XYZ file of C-alpha atoms in Angstrom:
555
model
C 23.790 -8.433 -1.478
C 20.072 -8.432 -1.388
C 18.394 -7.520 -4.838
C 15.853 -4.643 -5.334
C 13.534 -3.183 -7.632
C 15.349 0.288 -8.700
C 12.801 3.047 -9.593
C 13.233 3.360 -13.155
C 11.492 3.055 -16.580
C 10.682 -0.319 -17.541
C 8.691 -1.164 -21.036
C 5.435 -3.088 -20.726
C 5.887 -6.469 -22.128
C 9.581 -7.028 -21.420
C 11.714 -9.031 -19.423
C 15.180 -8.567 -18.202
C 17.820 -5.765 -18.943
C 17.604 -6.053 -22.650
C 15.052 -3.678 -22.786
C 15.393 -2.049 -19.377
C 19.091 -0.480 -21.064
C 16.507 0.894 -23.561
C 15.445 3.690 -21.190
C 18.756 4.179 -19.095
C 18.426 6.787 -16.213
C 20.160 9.982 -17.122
C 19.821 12.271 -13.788
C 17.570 11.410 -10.553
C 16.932 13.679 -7.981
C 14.391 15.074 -5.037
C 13.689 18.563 -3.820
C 12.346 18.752 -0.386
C 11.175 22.334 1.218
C 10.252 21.380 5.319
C 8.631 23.836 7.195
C 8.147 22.876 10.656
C 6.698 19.286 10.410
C 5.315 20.029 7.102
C 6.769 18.821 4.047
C 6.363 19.279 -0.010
C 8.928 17.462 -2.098
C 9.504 17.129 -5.404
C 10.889 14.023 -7.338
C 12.613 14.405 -10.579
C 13.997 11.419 -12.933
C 15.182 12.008 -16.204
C 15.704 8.641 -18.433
C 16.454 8.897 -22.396
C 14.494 6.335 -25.031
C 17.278 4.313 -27.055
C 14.422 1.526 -28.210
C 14.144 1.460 -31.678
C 10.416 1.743 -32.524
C 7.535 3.491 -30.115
C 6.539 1.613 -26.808
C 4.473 1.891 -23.529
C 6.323 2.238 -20.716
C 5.933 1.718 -17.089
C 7.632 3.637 -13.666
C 7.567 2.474 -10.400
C 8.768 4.169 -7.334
C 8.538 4.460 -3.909
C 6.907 7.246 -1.450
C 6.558 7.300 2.096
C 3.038 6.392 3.265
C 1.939 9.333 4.705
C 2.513 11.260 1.311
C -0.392 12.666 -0.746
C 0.217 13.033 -4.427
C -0.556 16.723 -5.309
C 1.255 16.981 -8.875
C 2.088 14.764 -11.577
C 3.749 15.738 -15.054
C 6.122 13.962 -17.776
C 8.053 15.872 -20.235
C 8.887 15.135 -23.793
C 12.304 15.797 -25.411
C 11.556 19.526 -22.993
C 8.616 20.381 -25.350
C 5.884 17.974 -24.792
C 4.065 18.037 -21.340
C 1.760 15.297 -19.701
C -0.200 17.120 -17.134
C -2.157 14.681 -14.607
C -5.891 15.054 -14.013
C -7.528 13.623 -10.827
C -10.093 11.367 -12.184
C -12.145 8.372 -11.138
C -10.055 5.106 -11.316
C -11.647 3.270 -14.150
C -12.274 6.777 -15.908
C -9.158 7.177 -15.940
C -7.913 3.978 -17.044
C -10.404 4.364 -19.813
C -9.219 7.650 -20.808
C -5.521 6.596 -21.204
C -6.270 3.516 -23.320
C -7.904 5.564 -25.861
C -6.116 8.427 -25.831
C -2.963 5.462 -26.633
C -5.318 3.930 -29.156
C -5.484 7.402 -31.106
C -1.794 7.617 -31.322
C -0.806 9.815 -28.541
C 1.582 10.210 -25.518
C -0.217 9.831 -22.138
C 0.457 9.402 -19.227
C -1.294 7.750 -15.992
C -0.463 7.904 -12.565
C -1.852 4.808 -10.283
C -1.349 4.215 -6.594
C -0.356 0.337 -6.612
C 0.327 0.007 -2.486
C 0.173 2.129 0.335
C 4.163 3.344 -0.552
C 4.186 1.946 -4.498
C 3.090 4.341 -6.827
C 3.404 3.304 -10.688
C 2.843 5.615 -13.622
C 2.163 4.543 -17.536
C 3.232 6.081 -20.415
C 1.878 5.654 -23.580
C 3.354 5.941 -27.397
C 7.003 6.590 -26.208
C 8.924 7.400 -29.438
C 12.593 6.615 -29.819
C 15.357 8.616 -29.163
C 13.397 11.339 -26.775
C 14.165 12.494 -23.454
C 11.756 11.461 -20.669
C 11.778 13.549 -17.578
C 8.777 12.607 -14.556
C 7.866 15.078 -11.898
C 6.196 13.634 -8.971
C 4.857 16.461 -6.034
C 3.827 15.201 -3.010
C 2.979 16.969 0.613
C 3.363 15.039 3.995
C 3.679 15.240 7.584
C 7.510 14.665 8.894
C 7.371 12.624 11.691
C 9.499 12.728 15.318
C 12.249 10.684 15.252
C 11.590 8.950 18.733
C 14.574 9.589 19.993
C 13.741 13.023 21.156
C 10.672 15.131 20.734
C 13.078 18.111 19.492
C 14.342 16.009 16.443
C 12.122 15.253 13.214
C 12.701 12.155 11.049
C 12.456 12.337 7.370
C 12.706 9.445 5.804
C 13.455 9.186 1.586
C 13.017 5.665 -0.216
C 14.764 5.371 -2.892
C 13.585 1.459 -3.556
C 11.719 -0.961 -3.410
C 12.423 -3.899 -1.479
C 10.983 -7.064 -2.335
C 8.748 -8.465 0.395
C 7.285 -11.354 1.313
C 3.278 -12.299 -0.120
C 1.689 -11.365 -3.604
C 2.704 -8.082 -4.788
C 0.229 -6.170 -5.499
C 1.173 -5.471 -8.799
C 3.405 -6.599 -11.122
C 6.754 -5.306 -10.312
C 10.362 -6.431 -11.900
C 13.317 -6.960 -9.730
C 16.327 -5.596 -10.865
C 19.702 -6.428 -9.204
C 21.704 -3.036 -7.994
C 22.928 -0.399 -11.247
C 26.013 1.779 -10.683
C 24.197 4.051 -12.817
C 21.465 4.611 -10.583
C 22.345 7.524 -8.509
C 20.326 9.981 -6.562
C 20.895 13.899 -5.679
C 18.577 15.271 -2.711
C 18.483 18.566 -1.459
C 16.386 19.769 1.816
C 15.542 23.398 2.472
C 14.922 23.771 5.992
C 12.410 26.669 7.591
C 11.280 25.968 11.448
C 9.899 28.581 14.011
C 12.878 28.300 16.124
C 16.175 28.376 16.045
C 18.109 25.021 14.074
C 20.077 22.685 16.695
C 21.251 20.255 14.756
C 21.111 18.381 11.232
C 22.826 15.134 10.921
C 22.212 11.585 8.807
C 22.575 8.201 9.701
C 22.607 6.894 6.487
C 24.454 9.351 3.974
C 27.466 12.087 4.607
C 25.471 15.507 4.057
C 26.699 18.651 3.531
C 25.032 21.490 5.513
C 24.835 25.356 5.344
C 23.132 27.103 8.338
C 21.401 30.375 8.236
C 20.084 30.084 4.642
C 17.808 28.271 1.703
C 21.266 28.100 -0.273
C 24.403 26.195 -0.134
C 26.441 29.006 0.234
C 25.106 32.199 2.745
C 23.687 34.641 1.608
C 22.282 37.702 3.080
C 21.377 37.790 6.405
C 22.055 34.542 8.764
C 18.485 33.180 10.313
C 19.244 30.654 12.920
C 15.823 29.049 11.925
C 17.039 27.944 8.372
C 18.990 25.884 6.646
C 19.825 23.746 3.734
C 20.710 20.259 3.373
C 22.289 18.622 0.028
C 23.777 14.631 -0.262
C 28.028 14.843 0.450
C 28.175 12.838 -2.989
C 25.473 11.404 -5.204
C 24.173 8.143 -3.837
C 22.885 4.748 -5.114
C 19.681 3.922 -5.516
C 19.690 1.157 -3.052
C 18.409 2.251 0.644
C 16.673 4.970 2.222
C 17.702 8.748 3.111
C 17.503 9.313 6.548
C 17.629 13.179 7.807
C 17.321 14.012 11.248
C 16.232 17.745 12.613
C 16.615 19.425 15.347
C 15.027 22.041 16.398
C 13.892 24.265 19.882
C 10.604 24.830 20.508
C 9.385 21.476 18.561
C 7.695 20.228 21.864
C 5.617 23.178 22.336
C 2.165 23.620 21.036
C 2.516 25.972 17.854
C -0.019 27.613 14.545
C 1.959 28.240 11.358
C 0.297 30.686 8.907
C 0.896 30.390 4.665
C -0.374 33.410 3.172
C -1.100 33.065 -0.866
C -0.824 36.574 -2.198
C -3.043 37.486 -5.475
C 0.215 38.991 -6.540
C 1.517 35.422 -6.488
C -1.504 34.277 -8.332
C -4.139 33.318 -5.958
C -8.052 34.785 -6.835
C -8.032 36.541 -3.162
C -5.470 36.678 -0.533
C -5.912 33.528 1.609
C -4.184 31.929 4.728
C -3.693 28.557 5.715
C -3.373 27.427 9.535
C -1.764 24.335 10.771
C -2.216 23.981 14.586
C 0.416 21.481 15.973
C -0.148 20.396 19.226
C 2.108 18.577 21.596
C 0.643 16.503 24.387
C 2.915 16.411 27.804
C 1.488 14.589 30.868
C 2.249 12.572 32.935
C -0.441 9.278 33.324
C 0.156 6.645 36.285
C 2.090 3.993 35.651
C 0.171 0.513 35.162
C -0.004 -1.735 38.245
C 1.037 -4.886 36.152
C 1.632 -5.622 32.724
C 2.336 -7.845 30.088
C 5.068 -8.082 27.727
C 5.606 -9.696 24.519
C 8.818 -9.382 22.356
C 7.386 -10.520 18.733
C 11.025 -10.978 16.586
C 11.005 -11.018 13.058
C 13.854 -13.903 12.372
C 12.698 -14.293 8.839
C 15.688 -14.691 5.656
C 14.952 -10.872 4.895
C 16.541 -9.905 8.440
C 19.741 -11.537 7.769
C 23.457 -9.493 8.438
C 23.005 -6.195 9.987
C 19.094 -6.483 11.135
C 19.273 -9.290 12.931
C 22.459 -7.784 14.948
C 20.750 -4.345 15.445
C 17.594 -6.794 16.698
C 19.890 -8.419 19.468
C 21.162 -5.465 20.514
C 17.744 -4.118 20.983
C 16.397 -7.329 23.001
C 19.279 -6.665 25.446
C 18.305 -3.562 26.264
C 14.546 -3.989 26.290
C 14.704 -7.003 28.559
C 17.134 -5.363 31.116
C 14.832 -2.060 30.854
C 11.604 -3.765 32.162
C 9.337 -2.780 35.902
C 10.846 -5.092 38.039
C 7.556 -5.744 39.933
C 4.229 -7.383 38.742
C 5.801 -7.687 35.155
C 5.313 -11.086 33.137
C 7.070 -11.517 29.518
C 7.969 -13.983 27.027
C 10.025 -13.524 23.504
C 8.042 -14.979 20.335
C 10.473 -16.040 17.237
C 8.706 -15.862 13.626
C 9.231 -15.941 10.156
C 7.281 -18.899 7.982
C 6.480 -20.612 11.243
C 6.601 -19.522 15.243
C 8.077 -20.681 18.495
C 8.243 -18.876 22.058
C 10.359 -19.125 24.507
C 7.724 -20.479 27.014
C 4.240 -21.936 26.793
C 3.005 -18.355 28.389
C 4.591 -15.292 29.862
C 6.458 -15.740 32.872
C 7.316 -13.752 35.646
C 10.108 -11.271 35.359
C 12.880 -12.091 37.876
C 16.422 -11.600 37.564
C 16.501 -15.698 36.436
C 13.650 -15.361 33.770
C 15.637 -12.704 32.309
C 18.939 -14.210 32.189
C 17.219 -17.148 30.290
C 15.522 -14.782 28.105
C 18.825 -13.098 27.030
C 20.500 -16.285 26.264
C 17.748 -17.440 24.200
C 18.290 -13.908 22.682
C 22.085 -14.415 21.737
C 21.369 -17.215 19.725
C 19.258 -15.728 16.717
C 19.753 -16.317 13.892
C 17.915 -14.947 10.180
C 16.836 -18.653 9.917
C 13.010 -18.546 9.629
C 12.306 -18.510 6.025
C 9.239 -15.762 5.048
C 7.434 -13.160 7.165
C 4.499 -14.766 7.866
C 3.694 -11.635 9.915
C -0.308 -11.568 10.378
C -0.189 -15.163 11.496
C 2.191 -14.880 14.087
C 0.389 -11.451 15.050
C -2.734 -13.688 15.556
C -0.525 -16.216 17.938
C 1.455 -13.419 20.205
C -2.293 -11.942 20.596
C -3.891 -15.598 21.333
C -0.614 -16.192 23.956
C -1.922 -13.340 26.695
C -2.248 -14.123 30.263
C -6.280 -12.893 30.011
C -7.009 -14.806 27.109
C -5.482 -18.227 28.447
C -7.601 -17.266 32.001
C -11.217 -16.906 29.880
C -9.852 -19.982 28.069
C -9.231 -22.248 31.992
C -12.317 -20.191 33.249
C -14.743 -22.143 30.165
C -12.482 -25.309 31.160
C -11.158 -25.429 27.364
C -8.152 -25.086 29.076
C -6.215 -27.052 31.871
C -5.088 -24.795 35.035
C -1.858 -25.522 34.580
C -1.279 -21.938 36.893
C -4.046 -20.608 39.249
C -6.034 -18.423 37.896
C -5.745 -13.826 37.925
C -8.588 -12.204 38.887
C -7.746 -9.425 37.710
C -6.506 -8.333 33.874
C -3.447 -7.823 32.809
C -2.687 -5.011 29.732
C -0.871 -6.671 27.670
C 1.862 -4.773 25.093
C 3.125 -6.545 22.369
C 6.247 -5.431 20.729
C 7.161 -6.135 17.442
C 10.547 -5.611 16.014
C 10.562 -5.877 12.544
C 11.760 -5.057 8.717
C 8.128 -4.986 7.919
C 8.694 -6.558 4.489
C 5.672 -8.328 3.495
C 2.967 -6.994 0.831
C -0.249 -8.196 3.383
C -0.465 -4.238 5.195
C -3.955 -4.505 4.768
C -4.960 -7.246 6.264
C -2.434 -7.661 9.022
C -3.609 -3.929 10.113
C -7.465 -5.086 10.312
C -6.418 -7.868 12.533
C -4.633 -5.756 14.740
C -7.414 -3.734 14.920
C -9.861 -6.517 15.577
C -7.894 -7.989 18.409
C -7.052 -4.771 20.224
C -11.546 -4.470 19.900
C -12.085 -7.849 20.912
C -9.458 -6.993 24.209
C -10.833 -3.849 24.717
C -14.873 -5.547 24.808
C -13.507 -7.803 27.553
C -12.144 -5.468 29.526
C -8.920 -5.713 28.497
C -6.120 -3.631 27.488
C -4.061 -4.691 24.586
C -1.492 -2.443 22.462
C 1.212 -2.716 19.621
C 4.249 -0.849 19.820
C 7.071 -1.361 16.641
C 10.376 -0.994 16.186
C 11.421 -0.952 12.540
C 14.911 -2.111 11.896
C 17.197 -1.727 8.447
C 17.837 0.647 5.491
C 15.048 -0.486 3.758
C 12.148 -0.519 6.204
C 8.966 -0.819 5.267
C 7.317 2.241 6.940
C 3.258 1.619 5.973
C 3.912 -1.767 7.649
C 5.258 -0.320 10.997
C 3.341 2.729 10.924
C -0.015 1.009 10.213
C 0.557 -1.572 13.135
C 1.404 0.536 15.750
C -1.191 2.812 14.837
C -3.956 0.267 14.987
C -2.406 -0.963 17.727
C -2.769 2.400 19.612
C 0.951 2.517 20.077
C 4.180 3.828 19.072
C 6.404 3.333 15.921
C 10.177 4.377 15.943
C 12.435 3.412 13.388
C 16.579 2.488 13.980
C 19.238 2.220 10.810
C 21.404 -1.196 11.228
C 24.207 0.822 12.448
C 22.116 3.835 14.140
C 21.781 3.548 18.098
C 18.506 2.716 19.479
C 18.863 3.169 23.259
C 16.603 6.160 23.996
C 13.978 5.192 20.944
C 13.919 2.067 23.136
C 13.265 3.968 26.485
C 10.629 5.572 24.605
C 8.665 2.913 23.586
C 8.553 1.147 27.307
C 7.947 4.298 29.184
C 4.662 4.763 26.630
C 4.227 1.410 27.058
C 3.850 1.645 31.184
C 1.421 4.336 30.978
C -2.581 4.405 30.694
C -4.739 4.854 27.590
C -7.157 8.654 27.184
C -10.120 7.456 24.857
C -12.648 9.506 24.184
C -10.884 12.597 24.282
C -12.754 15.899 23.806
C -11.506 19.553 23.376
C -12.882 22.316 25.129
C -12.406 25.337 22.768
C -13.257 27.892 24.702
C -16.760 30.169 23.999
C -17.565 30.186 20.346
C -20.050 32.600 19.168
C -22.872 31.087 17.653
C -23.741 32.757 13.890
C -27.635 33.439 14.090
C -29.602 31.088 11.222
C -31.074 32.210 8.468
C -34.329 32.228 6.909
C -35.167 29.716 5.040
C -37.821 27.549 2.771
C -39.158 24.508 3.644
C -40.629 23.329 0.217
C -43.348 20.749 -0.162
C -43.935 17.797 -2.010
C -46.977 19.472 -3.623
C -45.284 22.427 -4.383
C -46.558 24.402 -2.024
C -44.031 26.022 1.069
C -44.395 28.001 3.899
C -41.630 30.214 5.427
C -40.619 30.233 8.971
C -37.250 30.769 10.853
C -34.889 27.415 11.760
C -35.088 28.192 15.751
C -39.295 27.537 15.533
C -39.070 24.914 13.479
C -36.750 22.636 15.427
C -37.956 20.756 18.411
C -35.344 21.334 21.501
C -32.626 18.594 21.575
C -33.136 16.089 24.458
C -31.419 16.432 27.281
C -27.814 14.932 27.497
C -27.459 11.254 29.456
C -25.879 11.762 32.606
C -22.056 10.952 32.964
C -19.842 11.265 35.605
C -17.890 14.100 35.216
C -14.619 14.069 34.290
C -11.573 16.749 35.651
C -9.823 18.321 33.214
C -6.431 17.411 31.743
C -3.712 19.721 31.040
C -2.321 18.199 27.475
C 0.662 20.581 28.106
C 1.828 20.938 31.776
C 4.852 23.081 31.561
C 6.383 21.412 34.928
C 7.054 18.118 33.399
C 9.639 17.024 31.897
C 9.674 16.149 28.110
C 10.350 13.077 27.180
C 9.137 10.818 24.236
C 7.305 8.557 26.321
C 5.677 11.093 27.915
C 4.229 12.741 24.299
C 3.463 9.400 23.106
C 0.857 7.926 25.583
């Protein structure tokens, strides 16, 4: 059983359970409202004080990375309420520490890691009733399966990674008392398809907000609610389905004054859905970057194999080199460099496939980022080409895009720094005249989404996440169709005519003191004339004839 940190109450200064059973969780649960690929949720944990004299206390949790924090209280014994301020970082350190100093209960909210979020309370008397309400808006992704099905994914805990943390966080084997409720209310444009979990039983009521119908049934609703309460101990997973979710689409809020707004506003969120179809690349490269490290032991590794299988046997047959790199605390490949793909190169490639094994120690991931990116067919020709290398092949003329896939738990702390070197390869590649992307496939319960999500997208790729016993096949088909298609850079949208507003009058005011008055269009010396480019035909982001697939909407 591999340990976690449980979001909970821990007091600052202690160690072990003694004084974690001091703040025992009482009731934990999460409120989500989705309206098309727009979430808010809202996270609820009640815990009760049993320590005998007044302490600080700390709670950590969990968020996916694409949340933004938009509300943060803490209630005391249901009479007392902490109400969170936005304020400068060391401001608001500052402005806890005295406000603790003085005597009072405070509270202060801190995000710790791109999905770690820990909140301090101060002056914590004994026997009261502690209940924290975290708010938080986000952006559900697609599932990558389908681009009809949304993914929303729930942590629940934190799993301990590999690197310096960065901050201090206590791991806590599992607690049967540590059980979450969730319920997901469910509004999209068109009508509901389907509503399923890979990771919990739900229980599901169509046609309503409620769990029992009510009124009139809207084919576009629904409501979602855990079968049973769960442990604390790996991630939600809800999958939607929806028509219509691969169309281009504007939702509208409207905030009524009768609802308490100063003046009747509206809120537009314009979702649009690229499908196209881009050439398929004359030749590519592929490499198969597998996280073998101790953390991918049992179910991971399995799911990882399984993967391989397919992704090796779903490969262009023509003009296609690979190779399969191994990593954890050190790295080894399969071959010195990426060899042709023939029916033989792949049968050795899935027999050196069948016999992983979680044996690798840590996830060393940046460094053996740095080597798959290093092991590319154009970077070993520039490297023969200066003669710092021996031709041990003859040399390409021509460049080879190279994708590197990396299938992975993502469970290390360094998101930071692996992302900039992503970035700064897929630069480097791109100033040479080469293409180079990252595409990820997250594997587990406990996945560590920022990690995955930040590669890919600095690797101008594709993310898509599988549970250990969840089937991958058409995520998989996904990634290598996006894979085999051409980069757009340098995209521009042509909006139509836009009326230009007519300037004002203004003052231009002098040093001295002195001004003149004159009108902006006088003023202004005419703009230069654009540099000449070769003109570029227009693309249809949404051609109607295609097909949709998630390859398609991905590159």
């Amino acid at each position: 059983m591999r340990s976690s940190t449980l979001v909970g109450i821990t007091p600052i200064g202690g160690n072990g359970w003694t004084l974690r059973e001091e703040y025992p969780l009482v009731q934990s649960r999460c409120n989500y409202s989705v309206v098309d690929t727009y979430t808010i949720a809202e996270v609820i944990q009640d815990y009760y004080s049993n320590a005998l004299i007044n302490r600080d206390v700390e709670y950590v949790f969990p968020l996916p990375p694409s949340a933004a924090v938009c509300s943060f209280k803490a209630i005391v014994d249901d009479t007392q309420i902490i109400k969170g301020v936005v304020k400068e970082k060391v401001e608001a350190k500052k402005a806890y520490d005295k406000a603790v100093a003085q005597g009072k209960t405070a509270g202060l909210l801190r995000q710790e890691h791109a999905d770690v979020f820990r909140v301090s309370l101060g002056n914590i008397r004994p026997k009261t009733k502690i209940s924290v309400h975290i708010s938080f808006v986000s952006i559900v992704p697609h599932d990558g399966s389908s681009p009809q099905t949304l993914r929303i994914t729930m942590p629940t805990a934190i799993a301990p990674r590999y690197g310096t943390a960065p901050t201090d966080i206590p791991w806590f084997g599992n607690n049967v008392q540590n059980r979450f409720e969730l319920s997901v209310s469910v509004q999209m444009n068109k009508p509901i398809t389907s509503i399923s979990s890979p990771s919990h039983p739900i229980g599901l009521t169509l046609g309503c907000h409620q769990r029992e119908l009510t009124g009139d049934y809207e084919p576009s609703k629904a409501f979602v609610h855990l079968g049973t309460p769960t442990m604390l101990d790996q991630d939600i997973v809800i999958l939607i389905s929806a028509q219509g979710m691969e169309t281009p689409r504007c939702s509208v809020e409207r905030w009524l004054k009768s609802e308490g707004a100063e003046e009747t506003t509206d809120a537009y969120a314009l979702t649009l859905v690229p499908k196209f179809e881009l050439p398929a690349l004359p030749r590519q490269e592929y490499i198969f970057l597998v996280d073998r490290s101790g953390s991918m032991e049992g179910g991971r590794i399995t799911a990882v194999k399984a993967a391989l299988q397919i992704l090796l046997r779903s490969l262009p047959s023509f003009n296609t080199r690979f190779n399969i790199i191994s990593f954890g605390s050190h790295y080894t490949s399969l071959w010195p460099e990426s060899q042709l793909y023939t029916a033989e190169s792949m049968e050795e490639g899935s027999k050196h496939v069948e016999g992983f094994n979680a044996n690798y120690g840590g996830t060393e991931l940046r460094s053996a980022l740095d080597f798959a990116f290093s092991s590319r067919i154009d970077i070993k020709n520039q490297l023969i080409s200066m003669s710092l290398l021996p031709a041990t092949t003859a040399m390409r003329e021509e460049k080879v895009p190279t994708s590197v896939f990396v299938l992975t738990d993502g469970e290390a702390w360094d998101v930071d720094r692996i992302v900039q070197s992503v970035e700064g390869h897929c630069r480097r590649a791109k100033d040479d005249g080469s293409l180079l992307r990252t595409f990820v496939l997250g594997v587990g319960n406990q996945v560590s989404t920022a990690m995955c999500e930040g590669i890919a997208r600095a690797g101008k790729g594709l993310s898509v996440f599988v549970a250990e016993r969840e089937r991958p096949d058409a995520k998989l088909m996904g990634l290598i169709k996006a894979a085999r298609g051409g980069v757009i850079e340098d995209l521009v949208v042509d909006w139509g005519d836009i009326e230009e507003e007519k300037e004002d009058e203004f003052e231009v005011v002098h040093a001295s003191g002195g001004h003149t008055s004159s009108s902006a269009p006088s003023q202004l010396p005419p703009p230069p004339p654009p540099p000449q480019q070769q003109q570029q035909p227009p693309l249809n982001l949404f051609d109607e004839l295609l097909t949709v697939t998630l390859g398609a909407a991905g590159s």
